[in-house]
GROMACS .gro file of C-alpha atoms in nm:
model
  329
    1UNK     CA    1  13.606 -19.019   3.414
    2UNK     CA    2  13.517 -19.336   3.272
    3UNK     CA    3  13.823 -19.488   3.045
    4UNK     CA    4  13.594 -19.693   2.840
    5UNK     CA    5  13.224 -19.636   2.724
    6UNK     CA    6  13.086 -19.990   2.834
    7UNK     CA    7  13.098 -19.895   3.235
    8UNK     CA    8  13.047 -19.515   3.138
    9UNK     CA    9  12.739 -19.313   3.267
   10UNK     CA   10  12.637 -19.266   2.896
   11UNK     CA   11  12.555 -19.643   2.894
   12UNK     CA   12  12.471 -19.682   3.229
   13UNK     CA   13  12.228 -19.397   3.291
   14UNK     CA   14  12.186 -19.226   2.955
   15UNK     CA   15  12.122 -19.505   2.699
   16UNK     CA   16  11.751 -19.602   2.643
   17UNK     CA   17  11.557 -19.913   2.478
   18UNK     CA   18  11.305 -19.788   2.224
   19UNK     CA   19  11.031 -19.806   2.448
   20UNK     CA   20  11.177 -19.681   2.738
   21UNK     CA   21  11.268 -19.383   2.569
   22UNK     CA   22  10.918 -19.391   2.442
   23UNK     CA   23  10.842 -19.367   2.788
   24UNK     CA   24  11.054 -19.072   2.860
   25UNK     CA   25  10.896 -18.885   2.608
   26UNK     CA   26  10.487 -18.986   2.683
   27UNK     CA   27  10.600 -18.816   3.061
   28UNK     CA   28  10.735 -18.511   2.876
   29UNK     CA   29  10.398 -18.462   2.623
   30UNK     CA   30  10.181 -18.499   2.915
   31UNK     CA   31  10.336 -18.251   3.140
   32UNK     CA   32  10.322 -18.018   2.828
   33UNK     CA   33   9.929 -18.093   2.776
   34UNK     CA   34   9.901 -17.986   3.144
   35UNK     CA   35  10.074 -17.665   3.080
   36UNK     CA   36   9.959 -17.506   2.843
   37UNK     CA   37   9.651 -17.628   2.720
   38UNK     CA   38   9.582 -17.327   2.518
   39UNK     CA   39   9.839 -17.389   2.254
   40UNK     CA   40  10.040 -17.107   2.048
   41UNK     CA   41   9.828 -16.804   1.942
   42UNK     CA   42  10.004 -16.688   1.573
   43UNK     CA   43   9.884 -16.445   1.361
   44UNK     CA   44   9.882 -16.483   1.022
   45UNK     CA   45   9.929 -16.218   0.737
   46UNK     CA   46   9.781 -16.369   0.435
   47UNK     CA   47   9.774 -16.219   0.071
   48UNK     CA   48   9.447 -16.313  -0.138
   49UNK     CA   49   9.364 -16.140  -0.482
   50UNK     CA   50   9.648 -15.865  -0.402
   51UNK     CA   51   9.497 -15.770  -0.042
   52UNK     CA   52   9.645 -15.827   0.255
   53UNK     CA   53   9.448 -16.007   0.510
   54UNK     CA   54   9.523 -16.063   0.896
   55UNK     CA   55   9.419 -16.357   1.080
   56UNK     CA   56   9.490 -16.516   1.417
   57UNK     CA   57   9.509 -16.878   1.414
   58UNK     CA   58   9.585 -17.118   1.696
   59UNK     CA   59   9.794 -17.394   1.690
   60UNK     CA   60   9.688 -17.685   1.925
   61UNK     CA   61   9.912 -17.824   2.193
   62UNK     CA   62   9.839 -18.162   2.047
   63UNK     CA   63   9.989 -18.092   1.709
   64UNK     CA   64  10.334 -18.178   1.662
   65UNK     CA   65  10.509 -17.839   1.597
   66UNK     CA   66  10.725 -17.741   1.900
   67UNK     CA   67  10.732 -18.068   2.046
   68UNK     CA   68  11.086 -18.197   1.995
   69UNK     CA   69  11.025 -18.549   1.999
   70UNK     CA   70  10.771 -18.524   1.683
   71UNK     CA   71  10.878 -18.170   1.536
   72UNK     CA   72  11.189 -18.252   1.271
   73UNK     CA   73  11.163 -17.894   1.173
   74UNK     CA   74  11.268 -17.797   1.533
   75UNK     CA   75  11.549 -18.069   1.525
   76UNK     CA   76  11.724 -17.963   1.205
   77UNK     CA   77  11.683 -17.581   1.338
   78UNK     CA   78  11.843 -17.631   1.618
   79UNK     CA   79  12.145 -17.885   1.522
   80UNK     CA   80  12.216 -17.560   1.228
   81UNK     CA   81  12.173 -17.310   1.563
   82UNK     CA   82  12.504 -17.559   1.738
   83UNK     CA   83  12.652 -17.521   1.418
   84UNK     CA   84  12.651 -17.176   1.294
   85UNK     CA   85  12.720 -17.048   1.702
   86UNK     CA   86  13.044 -17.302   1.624
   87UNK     CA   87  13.198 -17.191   1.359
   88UNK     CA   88  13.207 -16.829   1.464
   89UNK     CA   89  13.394 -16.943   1.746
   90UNK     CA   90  13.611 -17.242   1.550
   91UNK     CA   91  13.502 -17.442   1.817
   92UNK     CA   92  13.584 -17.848   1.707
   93UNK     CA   93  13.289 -18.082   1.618
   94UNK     CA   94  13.351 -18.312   1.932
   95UNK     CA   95  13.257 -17.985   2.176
   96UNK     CA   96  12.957 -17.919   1.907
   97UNK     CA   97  12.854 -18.282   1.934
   98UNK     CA   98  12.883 -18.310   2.336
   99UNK     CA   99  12.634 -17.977   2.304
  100UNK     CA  100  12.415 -18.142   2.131
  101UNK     CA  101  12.369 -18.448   2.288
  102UNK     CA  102  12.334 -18.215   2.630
  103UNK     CA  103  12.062 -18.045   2.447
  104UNK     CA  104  11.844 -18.377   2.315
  105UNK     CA  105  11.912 -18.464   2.671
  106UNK     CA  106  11.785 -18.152   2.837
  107UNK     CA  107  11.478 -18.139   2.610
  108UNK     CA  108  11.379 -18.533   2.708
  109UNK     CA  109  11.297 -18.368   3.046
  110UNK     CA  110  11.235 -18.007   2.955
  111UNK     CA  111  10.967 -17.826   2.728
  112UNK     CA  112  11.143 -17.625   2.482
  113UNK     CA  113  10.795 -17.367   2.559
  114UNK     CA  114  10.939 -17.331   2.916
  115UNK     CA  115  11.308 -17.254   2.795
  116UNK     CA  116  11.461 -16.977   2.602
  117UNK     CA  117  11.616 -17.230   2.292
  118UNK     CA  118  11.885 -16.977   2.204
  119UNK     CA  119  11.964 -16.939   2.568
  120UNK     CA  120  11.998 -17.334   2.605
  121UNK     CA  121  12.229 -17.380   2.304
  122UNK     CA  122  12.465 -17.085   2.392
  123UNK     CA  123  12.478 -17.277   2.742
  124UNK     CA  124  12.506 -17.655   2.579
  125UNK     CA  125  12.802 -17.508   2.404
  126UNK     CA  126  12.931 -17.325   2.665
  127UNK     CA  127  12.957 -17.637   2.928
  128UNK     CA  128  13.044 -17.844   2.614
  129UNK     CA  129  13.406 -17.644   2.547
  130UNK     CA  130  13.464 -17.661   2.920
  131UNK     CA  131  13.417 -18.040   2.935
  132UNK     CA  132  13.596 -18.117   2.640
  133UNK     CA  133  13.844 -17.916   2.730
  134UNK     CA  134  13.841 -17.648   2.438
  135UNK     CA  135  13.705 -17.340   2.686
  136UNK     CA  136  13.527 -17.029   2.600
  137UNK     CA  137  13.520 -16.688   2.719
  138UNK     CA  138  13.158 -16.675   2.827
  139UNK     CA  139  13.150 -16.284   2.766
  140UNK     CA  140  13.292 -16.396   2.409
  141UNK     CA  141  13.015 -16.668   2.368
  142UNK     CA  142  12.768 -16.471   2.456
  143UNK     CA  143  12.850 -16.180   2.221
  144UNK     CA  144  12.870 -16.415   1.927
  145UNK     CA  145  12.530 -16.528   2.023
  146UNK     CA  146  12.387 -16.183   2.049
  147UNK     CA  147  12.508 -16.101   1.715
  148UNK     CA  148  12.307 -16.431   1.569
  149UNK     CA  149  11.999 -16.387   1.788
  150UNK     CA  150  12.029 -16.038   1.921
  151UNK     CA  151  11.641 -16.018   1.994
  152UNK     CA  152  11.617 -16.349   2.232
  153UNK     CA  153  11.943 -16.384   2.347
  154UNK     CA  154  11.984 -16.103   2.698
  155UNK     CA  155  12.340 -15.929   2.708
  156UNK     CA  156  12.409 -16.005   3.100
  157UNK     CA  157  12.720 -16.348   3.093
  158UNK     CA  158  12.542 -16.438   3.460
  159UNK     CA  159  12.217 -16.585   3.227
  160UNK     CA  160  12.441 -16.823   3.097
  161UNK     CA  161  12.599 -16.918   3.415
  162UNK     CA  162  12.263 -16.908   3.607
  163UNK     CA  163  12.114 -17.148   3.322
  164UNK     CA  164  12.421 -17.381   3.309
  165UNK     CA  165  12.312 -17.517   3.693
  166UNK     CA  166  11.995 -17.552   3.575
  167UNK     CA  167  12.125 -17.756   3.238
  168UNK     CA  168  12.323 -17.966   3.486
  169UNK     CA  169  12.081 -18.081   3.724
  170UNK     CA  170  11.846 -18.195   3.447
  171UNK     CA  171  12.147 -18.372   3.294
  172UNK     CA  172  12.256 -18.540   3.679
  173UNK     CA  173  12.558 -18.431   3.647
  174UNK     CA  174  12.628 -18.654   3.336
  175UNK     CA  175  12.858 -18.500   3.121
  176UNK     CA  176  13.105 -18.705   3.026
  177UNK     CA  177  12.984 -18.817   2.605
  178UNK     CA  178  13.163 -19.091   2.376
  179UNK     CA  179  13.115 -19.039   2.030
  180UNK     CA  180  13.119 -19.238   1.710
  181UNK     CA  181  13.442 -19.023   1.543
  182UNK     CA  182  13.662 -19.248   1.698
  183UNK     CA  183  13.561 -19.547   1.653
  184UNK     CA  184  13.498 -19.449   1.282
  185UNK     CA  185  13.845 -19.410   1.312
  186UNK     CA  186  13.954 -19.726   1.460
  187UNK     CA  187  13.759 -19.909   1.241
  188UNK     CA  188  13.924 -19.732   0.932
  189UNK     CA  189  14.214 -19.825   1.074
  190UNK     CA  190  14.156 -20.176   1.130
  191UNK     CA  191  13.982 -20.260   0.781
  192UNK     CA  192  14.364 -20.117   0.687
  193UNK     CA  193  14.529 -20.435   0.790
  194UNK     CA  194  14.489 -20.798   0.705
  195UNK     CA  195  14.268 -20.955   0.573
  196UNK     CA  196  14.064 -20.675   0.469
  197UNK     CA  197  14.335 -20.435   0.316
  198UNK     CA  198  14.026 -20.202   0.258
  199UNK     CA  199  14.172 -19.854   0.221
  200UNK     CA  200  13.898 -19.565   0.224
  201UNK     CA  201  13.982 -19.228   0.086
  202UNK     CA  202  13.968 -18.901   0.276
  203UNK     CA  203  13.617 -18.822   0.076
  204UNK     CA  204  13.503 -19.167   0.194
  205UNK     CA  205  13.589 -19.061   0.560
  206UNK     CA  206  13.499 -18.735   0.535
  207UNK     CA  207  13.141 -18.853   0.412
  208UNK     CA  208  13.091 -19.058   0.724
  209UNK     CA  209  13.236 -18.807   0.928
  210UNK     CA  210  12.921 -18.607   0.788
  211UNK     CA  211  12.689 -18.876   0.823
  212UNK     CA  212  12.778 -18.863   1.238
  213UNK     CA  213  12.720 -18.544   1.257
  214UNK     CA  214  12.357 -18.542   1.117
  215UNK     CA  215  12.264 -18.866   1.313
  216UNK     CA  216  12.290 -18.651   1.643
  217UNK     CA  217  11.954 -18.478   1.464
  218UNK     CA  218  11.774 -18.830   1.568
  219UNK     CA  219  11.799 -19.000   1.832
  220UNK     CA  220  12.048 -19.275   1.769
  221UNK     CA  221  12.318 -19.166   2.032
  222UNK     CA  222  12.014 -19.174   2.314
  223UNK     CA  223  11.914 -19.570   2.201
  224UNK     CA  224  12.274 -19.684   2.050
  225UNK     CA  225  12.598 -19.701   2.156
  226UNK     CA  226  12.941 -19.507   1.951
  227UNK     CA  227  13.042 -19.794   1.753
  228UNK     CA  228  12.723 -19.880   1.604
  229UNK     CA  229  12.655 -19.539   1.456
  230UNK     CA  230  12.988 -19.553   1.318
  231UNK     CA  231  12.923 -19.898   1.162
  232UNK     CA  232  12.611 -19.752   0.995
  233UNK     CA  233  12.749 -19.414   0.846
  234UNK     CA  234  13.068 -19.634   0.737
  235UNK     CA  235  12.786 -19.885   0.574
  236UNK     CA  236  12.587 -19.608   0.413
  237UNK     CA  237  12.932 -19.448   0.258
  238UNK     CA  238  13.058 -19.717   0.106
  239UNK     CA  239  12.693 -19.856  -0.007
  240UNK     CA  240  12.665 -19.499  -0.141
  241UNK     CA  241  12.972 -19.554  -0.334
  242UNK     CA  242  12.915 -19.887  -0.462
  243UNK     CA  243  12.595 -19.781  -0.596
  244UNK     CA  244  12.699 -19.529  -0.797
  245UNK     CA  245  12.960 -19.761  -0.915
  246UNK     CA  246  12.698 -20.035  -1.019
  247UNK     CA  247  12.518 -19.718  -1.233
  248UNK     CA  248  12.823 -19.636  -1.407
  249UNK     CA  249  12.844 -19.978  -1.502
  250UNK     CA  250  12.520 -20.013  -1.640
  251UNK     CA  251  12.524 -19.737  -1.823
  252UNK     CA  252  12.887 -19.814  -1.960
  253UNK     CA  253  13.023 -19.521  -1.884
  254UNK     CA  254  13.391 -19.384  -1.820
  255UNK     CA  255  13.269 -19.032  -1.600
  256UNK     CA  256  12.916 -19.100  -1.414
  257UNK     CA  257  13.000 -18.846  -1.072
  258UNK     CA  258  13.362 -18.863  -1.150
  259UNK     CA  259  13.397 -19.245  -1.165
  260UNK     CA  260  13.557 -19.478  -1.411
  261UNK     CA  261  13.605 -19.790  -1.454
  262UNK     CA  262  13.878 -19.846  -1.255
  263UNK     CA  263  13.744 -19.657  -0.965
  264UNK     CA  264  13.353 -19.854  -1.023
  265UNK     CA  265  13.558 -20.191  -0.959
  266UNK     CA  266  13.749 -20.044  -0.629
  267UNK     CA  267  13.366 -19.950  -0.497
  268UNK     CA  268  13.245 -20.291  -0.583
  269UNK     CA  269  13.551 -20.461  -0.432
  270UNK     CA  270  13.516 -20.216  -0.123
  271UNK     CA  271  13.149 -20.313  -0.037
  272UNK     CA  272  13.247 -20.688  -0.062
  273UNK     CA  273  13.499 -20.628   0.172
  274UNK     CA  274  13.288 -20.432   0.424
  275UNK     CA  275  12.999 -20.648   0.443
  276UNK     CA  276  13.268 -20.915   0.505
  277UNK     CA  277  13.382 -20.753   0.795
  278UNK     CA  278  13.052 -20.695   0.903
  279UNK     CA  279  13.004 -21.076   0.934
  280UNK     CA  280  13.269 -21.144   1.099
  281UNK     CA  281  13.282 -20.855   1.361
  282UNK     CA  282  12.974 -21.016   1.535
  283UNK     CA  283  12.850 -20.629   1.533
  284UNK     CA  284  12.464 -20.630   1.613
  285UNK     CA  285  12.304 -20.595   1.243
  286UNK     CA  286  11.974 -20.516   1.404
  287UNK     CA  287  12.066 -20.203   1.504
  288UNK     CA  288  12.320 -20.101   1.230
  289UNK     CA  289  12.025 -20.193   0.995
  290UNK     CA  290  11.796 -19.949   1.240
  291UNK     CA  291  12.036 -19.690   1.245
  292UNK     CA  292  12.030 -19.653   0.892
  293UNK     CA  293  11.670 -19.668   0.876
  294UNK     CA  294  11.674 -19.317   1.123
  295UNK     CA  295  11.928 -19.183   0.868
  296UNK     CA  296  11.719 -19.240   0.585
  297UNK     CA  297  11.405 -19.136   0.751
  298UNK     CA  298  11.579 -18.790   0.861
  299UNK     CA  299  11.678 -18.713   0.507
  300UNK     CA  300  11.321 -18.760   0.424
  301UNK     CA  301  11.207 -18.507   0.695
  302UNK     CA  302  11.499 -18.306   0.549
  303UNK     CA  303  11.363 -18.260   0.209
  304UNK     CA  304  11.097 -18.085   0.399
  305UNK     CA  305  11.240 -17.846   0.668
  306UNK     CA  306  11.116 -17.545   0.664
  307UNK     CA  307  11.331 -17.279   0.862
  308UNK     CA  308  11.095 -16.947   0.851
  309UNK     CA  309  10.802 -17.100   0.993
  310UNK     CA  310  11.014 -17.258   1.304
  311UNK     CA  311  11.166 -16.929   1.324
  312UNK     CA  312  10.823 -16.778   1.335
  313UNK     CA  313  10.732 -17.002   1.596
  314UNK     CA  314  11.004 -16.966   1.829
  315UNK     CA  315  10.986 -16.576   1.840
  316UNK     CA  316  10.621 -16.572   1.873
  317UNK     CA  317  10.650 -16.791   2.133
  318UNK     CA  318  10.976 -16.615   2.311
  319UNK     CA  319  10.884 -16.268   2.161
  320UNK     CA  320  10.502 -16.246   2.230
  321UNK     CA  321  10.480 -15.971   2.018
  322UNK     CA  322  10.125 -15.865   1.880
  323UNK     CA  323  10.220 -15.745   1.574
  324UNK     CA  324  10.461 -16.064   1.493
  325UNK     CA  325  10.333 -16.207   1.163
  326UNK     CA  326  10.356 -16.487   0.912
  327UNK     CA  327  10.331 -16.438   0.540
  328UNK     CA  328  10.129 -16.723   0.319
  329UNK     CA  329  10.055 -16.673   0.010
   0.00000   0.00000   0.00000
C-alpha cells in the first residue's frame, strides 16, 4: 500500500484529464449504442379527464436517462442507495466513500443496463468494509439489502462474492482510495497555527465534511486529487459563511440565520484569512475554482432529482415486468 497519494495507483492509474475521461466515457456510450439499440420499452399509466389511459412509450438509447455519465438523476439515486445500505449497518463514511468511488469506477467501464445496480452497490460496499478494514458479514449485508430492495436484490451470499471478482477485474485490482477528509483535516489544523490563527467551528467542519461527501456524486475524485476537493468544500464553507455575514450587515441586523454582529465580523475576518492562505499555499486555483463550479452545478441538477421515475426505470429495466407502470398526471 502506497504511504502517500502522489506515487499511489489512484494518481497513477485512476486519475483522468477532462478529456481523457471524456474519452473513457465516448468508449462506454458507444458500446451501449451497440447493445441495445432498441432502448427501454416503459409503459405509461396516464390519467386524462378522470380516465385512466395506458400507453407504451420508448425511451431512446440516445437520451440521457440511464446513462451515468449524463443521467444526474441516476447519480444522486445511487450515492442515497450507498447511504441508506450504510447506515443500517453503521458502517463509517470513509468505507461508504471507497464504495462509491469503486462504483463511478466500475460504471466508467460498465453499462449500468448490463448490471444489477443494487447488486453492484451491496458488492462496492461489501469490498469497501474489507479494504478499509471495517468488515461485514456478507450474509448480514446481504440481508440488509434484501430488506431495502427485496425484489432485485437475490437471497444466495455467493452473488455477492461471484460479482465482487467481477467488480475487481474492472477496477485492476485498484483498491486502495485517498480521500479529501483528511486533508480537510490537516488543513484545519494548519490554518490553527501561525499566521493564520483561523479557528473553524465544528458546524464549519461539519459543513465541509458534507460538502465531500456530495462531491463523490460528480466526478471530481476521478479528475482531482484529495487535497483539492478539500480546498474547495473548505472555500465554499467559509464563502457560505461570509456571505451570510455580509447580508446581516446590510440589513443591520442582530439575528439573520443565527448571526450577530460579533459573529458577521468573525465570518468576514475568516474569509480574509482563507483566501490568504490560498495565495500563499501555491494550491492550483484552476481547479479549486472548477471544483466548485461541479459543486454548484450538482446542486442545480439537485433541485431537480426526481427519485420515482429512476426507480421506475431501474425495475423496468431489472424487473421486465409487463404490467410495471408509471403514473403522470
Amino acid at each position: 500500500m502506497s504511504g502517500s497519494y502522489w506515487p499511489s495507483t489512484q494518481r497513477r492509474k485512476w486519475q483522468f484529464t477532462k478529456e481523457s475521461l471524456a474519452m473513457e466515457r465516448q468508449k462506454l456510450w458507444l458500446m451501449e449504442c451497440k447493445l441495445f439499440p432498441q432502448g427501454l420499452n416503459i409503459v405509461m399509466d396516464s390519467k386524462q379527464n378522470g380516465t385512466s389511459r395506458v400507453t407504451t412509450k420508448n425511451i431512446p438509447i440516445t437520451q440521457k436517462d440511464l446513462h451515468y455519465d449524463r443521467d444526474y438523476n441516476l447519480r444522486i439515486y445511487c450515492y442515497f442507495l450507498i447511504m441508506k445500505l450504510g447506515r443500517r449497518l453503521n458502517i463509517r463514511q470513509c468505507a461508504l466513500a471507497t464504495a462509491h468511488v469503486y462504483l463511478s469506477r466500475f460504471l466508467l467501464r460498465v453499462s449500468v443496463r448490463e448490471i444489477n445496480l443494487y447488486l453492484l452497490v451491496t458488492t462496492c460496499v461489501y469490498l469497501a468494509c474489507k479494504v478499509e478494514e471495517c468488515p461485514q458479514y456478507i450474509r448480514t449485508l446481504v440481508s440488509e439489502s434484501r430488506s431495502l430492495w427485496p425484489e432485485v436484490v437475490p437471497p444466495d451470499p455467493t452473488k455477492v462474492t461471484e460479482f465482487e471478482f467481477y467488480l475487481i477485474e474492472e477496477l485492476q485490482s485498484y483498491l486502495v482510495i485517498y480521500h479529501p477528509y483528511s486533508t480537510m483535516e490537516q488543513i484545519v489544523n494548519v490554518l490553527k497555527e501561525e499566521p493564520f490563527h483561523l479557528q473553524l467551528s465544528a458546524e464549519d467542519q461539519q459543513n465541509c465534511w458534507s460538502l465531500i461527501n456530495d462531491s463523490y456524486i460528480n466526478d471530481a475524485h476521478l479528475t482531482y486529487p484529495p487535497h483539492i476537493i478539500a480546498v474547495a468544500c473548505l472555500f465554499v464553507t467559509i464563502s457560505m459563511r461570509a456571505g451570510a455575514a455580509k447580508k446581516a450587515m446590510q440589513n443591520s441586523s442582530t439575528n439573520i440565520q443565527g448571526m450577530s454582529e460579533a459573529d458577521a465580523e468573525t465570518a468576514l475576518k475568516h474569509q480574509e484569512i482563507f483566501n490568504r492562505f490560498l495565495a500563499e499555499s501555491q494550491v492550483d486555483l484552476e481547479e479549486v475554482t472548477d471544483t466548485i463550479q461541479e459543486l454548484i452545478s450538482l446542486y442545480d441538477h439537485w433541485e431537480k432529482y426526481h427519485e420515482p421515475w429512476i426507480k421506475f426505470l431501474l425495475h423496468t429495466l431489472y424487473l421486465r415486468s409487463p404490467t410495471s407502470s408509471a403514473r403522470s398526471s
